[in-house]
mmCIF file of C-alpha atoms and ligand atoms in Angstrom:
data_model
loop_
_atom_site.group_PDB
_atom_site.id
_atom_site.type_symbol
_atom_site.label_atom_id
_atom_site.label_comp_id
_atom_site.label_asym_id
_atom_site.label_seq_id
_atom_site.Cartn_x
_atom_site.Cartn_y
_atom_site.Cartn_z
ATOM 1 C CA UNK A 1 -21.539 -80.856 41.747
ATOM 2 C CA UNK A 2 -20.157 -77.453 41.294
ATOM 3 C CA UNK A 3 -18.989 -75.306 44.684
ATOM 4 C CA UNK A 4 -19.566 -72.144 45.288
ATOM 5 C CA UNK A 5 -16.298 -71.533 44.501
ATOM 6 C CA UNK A 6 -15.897 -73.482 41.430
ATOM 7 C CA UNK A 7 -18.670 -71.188 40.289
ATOM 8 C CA UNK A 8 -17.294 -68.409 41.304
ATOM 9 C CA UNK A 9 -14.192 -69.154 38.570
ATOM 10 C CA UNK A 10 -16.512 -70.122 35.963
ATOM 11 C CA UNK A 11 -18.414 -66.510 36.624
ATOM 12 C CA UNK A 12 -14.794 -64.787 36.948
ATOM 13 C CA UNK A 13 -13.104 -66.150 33.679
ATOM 14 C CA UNK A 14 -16.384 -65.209 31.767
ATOM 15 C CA UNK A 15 -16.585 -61.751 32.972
ATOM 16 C CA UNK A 16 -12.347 -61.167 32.249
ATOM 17 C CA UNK A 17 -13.097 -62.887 28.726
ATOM 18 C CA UNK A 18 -15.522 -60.251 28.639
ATOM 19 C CA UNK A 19 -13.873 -56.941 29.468
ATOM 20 C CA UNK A 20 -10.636 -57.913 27.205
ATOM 21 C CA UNK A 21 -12.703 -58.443 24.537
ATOM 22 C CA UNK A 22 -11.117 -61.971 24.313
ATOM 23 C CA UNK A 23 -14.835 -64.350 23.876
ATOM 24 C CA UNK A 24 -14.222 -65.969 20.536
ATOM 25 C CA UNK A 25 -12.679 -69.357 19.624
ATOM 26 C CA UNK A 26 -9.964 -70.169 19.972
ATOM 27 C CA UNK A 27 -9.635 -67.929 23.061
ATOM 28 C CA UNK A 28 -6.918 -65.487 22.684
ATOM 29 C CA UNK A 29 -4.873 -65.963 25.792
ATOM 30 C CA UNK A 30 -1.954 -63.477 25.239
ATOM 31 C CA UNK A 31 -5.122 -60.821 24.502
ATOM 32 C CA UNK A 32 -6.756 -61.785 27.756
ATOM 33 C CA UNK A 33 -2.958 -61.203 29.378
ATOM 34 C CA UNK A 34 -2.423 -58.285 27.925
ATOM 35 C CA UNK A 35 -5.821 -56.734 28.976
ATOM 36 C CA UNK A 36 -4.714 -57.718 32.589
ATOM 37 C CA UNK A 37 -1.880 -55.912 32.464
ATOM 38 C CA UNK A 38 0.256 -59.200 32.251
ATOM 39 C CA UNK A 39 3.712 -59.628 30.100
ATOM 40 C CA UNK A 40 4.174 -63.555 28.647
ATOM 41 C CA UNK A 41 7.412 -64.554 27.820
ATOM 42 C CA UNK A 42 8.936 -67.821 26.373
ATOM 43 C CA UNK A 43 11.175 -68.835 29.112
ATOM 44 C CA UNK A 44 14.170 -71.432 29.589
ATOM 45 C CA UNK A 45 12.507 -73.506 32.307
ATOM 46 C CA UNK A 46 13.470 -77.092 33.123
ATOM 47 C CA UNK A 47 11.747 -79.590 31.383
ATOM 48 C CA UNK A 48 8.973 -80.157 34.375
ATOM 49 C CA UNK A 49 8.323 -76.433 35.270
ATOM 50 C CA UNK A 50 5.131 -75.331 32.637
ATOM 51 C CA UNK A 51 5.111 -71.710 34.117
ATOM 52 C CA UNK A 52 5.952 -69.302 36.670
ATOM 53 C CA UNK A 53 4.987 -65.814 37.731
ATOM 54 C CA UNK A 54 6.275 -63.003 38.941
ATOM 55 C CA UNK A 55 4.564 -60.435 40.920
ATOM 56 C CA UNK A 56 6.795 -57.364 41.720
ATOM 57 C CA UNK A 57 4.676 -54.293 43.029
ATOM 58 C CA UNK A 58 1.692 -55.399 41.699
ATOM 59 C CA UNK A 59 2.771 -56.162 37.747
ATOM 60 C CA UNK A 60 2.825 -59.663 36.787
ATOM 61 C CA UNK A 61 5.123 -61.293 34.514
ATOM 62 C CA UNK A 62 4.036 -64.792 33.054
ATOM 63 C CA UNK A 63 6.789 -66.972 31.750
ATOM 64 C CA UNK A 64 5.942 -70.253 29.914
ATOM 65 C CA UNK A 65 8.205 -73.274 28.999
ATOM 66 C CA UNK A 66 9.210 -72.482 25.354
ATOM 67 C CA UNK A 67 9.755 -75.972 24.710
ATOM 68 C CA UNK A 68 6.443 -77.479 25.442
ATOM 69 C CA UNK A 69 3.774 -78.284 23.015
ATOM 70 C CA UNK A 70 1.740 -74.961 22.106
ATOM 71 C CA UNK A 71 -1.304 -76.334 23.481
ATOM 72 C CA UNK A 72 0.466 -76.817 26.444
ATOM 73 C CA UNK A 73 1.947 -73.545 26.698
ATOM 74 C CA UNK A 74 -1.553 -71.894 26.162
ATOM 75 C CA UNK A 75 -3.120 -73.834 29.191
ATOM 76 C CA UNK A 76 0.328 -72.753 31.246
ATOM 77 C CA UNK A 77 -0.376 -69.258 30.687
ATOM 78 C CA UNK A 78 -3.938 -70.008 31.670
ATOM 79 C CA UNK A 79 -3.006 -71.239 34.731
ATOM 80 C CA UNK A 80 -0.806 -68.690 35.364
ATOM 81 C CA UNK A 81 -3.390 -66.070 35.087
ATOM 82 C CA UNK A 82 -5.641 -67.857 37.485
ATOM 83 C CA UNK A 83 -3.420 -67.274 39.774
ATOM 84 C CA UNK A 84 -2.654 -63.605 39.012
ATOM 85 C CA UNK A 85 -6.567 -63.220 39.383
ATOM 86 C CA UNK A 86 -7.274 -65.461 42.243
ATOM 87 C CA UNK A 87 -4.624 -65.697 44.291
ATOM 88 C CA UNK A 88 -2.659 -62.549 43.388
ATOM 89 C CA UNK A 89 -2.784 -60.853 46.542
ATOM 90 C CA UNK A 90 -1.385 -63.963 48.827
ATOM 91 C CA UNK A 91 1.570 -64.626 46.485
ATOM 92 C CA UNK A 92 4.080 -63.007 44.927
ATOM 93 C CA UNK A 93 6.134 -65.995 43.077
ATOM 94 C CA UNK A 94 4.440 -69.124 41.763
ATOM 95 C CA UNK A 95 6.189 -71.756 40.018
ATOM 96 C CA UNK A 96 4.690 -74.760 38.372
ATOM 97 C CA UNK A 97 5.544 -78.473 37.940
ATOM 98 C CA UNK A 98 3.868 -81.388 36.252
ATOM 99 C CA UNK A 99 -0.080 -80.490 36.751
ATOM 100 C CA UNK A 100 -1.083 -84.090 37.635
ATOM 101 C CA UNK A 101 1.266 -83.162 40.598
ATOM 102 C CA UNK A 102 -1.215 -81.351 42.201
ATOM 103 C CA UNK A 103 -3.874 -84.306 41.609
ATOM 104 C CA UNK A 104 -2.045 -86.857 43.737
ATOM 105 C CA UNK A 105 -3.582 -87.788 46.721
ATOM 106 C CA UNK A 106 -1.695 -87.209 49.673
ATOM 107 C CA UNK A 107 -1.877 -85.795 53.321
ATOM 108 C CA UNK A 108 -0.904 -82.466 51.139
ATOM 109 C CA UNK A 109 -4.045 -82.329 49.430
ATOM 110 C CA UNK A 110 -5.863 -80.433 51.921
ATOM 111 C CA UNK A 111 -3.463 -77.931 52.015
ATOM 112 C CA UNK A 112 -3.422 -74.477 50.929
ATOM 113 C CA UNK A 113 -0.923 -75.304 48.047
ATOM 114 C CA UNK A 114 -3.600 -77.889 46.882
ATOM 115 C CA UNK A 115 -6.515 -75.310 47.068
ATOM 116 C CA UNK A 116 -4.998 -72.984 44.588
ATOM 117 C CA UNK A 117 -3.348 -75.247 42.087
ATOM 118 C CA UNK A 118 -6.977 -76.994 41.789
ATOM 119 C CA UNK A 119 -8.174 -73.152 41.019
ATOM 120 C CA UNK A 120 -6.032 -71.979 38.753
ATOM 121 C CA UNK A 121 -6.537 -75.273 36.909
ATOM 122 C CA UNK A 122 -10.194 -75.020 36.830
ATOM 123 C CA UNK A 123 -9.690 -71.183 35.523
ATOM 124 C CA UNK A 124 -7.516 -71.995 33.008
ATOM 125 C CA UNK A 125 -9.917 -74.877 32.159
ATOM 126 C CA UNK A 126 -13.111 -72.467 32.209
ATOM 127 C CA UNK A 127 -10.523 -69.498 30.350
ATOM 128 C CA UNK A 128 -10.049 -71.398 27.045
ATOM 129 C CA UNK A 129 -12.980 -73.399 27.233
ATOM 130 C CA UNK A 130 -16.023 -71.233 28.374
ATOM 131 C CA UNK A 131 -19.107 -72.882 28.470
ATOM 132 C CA UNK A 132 -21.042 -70.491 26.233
ATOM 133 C CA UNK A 133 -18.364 -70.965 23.852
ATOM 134 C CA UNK A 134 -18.642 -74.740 24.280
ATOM 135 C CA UNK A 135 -22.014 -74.988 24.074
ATOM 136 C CA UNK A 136 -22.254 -72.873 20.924
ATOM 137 C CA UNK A 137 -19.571 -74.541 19.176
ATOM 138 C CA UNK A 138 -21.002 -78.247 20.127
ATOM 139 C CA UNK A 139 -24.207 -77.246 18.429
ATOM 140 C CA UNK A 140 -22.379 -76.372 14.992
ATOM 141 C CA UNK A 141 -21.270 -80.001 14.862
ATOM 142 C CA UNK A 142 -22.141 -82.976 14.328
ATOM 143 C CA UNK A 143 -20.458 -84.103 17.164
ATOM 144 C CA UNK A 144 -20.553 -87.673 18.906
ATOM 145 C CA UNK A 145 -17.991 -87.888 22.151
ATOM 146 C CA UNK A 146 -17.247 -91.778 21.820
ATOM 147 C CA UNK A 147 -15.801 -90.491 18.353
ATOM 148 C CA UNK A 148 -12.508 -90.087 19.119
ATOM 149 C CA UNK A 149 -11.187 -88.132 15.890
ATOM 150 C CA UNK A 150 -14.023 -85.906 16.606
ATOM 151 C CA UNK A 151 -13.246 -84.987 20.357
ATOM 152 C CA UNK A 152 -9.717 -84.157 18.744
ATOM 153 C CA UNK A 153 -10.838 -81.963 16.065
ATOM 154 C CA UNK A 154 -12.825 -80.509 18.505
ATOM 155 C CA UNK A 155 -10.347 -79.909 21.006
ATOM 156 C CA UNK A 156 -8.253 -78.347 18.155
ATOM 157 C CA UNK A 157 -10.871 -76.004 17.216
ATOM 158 C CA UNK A 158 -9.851 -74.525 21.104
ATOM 159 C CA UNK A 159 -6.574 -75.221 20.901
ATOM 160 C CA UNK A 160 -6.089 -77.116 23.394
ATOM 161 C CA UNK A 161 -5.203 -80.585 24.469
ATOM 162 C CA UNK A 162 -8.324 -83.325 23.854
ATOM 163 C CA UNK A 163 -7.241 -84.445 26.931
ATOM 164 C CA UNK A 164 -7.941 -81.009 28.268
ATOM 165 C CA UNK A 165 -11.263 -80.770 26.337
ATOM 166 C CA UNK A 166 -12.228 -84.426 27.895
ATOM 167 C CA UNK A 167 -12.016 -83.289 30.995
ATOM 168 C CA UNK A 168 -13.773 -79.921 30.315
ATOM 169 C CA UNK A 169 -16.654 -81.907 28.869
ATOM 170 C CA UNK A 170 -16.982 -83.871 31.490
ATOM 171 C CA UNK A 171 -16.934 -81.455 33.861
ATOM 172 C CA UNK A 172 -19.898 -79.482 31.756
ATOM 173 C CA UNK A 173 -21.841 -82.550 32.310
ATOM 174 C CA UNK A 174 -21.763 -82.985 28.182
ATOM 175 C CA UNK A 175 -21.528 -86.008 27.284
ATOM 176 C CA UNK A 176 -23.755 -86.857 23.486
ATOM 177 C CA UNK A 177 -24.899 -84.675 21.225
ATOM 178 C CA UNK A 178 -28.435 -85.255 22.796
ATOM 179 C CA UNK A 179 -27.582 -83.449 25.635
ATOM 180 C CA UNK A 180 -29.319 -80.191 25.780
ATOM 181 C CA UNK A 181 -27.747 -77.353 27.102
ATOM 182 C CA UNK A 182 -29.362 -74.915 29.156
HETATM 183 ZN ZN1 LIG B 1 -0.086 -73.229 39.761
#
């Protein structure tokens, strides 16, 4: 069941993937960045903090965990740019822990905080996974989701984590090969 909002992301990421020239596989984050004006840097961040950024009179500066896996650090800068795009103009600092953080239920979930950590995630979700790209790539392949090996490869193919592309699928509503996309 897909909100307004969530479709709102899905519709956003697409159209920034468009105008940086940045819709091919595996997306090109630090392209997409870059066409937004954005600098990425490695940074020395403690082991739980993925990514922060920095918004000083309207420039944003992206800093990722250089220690992290570089799948990781691809969906970090994701993130990170969801909020540059989405949430920009309420914030000027954004730091970010452990992302199943944000997932725990608690009285804090119907927060504000909550709101835009659940964004960003599903923007950096719909940034490196787009559904046209999805789709397109799904049909190259013979591809069977209960094969785990396959789901991985897969996954790789976007470079990022098959955890990541799980969820994505899911959320596409793709779930066999016999699916058929609209
Ligand atoms: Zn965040």
């Amino acid at each position: 069941m897909a909100s307004r909002i969530g479709y709102n992301i899905e519709g956003k990421a697409e159209e920034i993937l468009q105008r940086t020239s940045a819709l091919w596989v595996p997306v090109p984050v630090d392209r997409v960045a870059l066409g937004l004006n954005l600098r990425v840097e490695p940074a020395e961040l403690g082991d739980d903090v993925s990514g922060v950024l920095v918004i000083e009179h309207g420039i944003g500066t992206i800093g990722y965990n250089a220690t992290h896996p570089h799948v990781r650090q691809r969906f970090s800068v994701a993130h990170e740019i969801g909020h540059f795009v989405l949430h920009g103009t309420q914030r000027q600092l954004f730091i970010d822990k452990r992302y199943t953080a944000v997932y725990r239920r608690d009285r804090r979930s119907s927060t504000g905080d909550h709101r835009r950590e659940v964004e960003a995630n599903r923007f950096a979700a719909a940034l490196l996974m787009p559904e046209s790209l999805v789709l397109r790539e799904i049909q190259d392949l013979d591809f069977d989701l209960a094969d785990e090996q396959a789901l991985a490869a897969f996954a790789a193919r976007f470079q990022v984590s098959t955890h990541a592309m799980s969820l994505r699928l899911g959320h596409l509503r793709i779930f066999s090969e016999e699916s058929q996309p609209g």
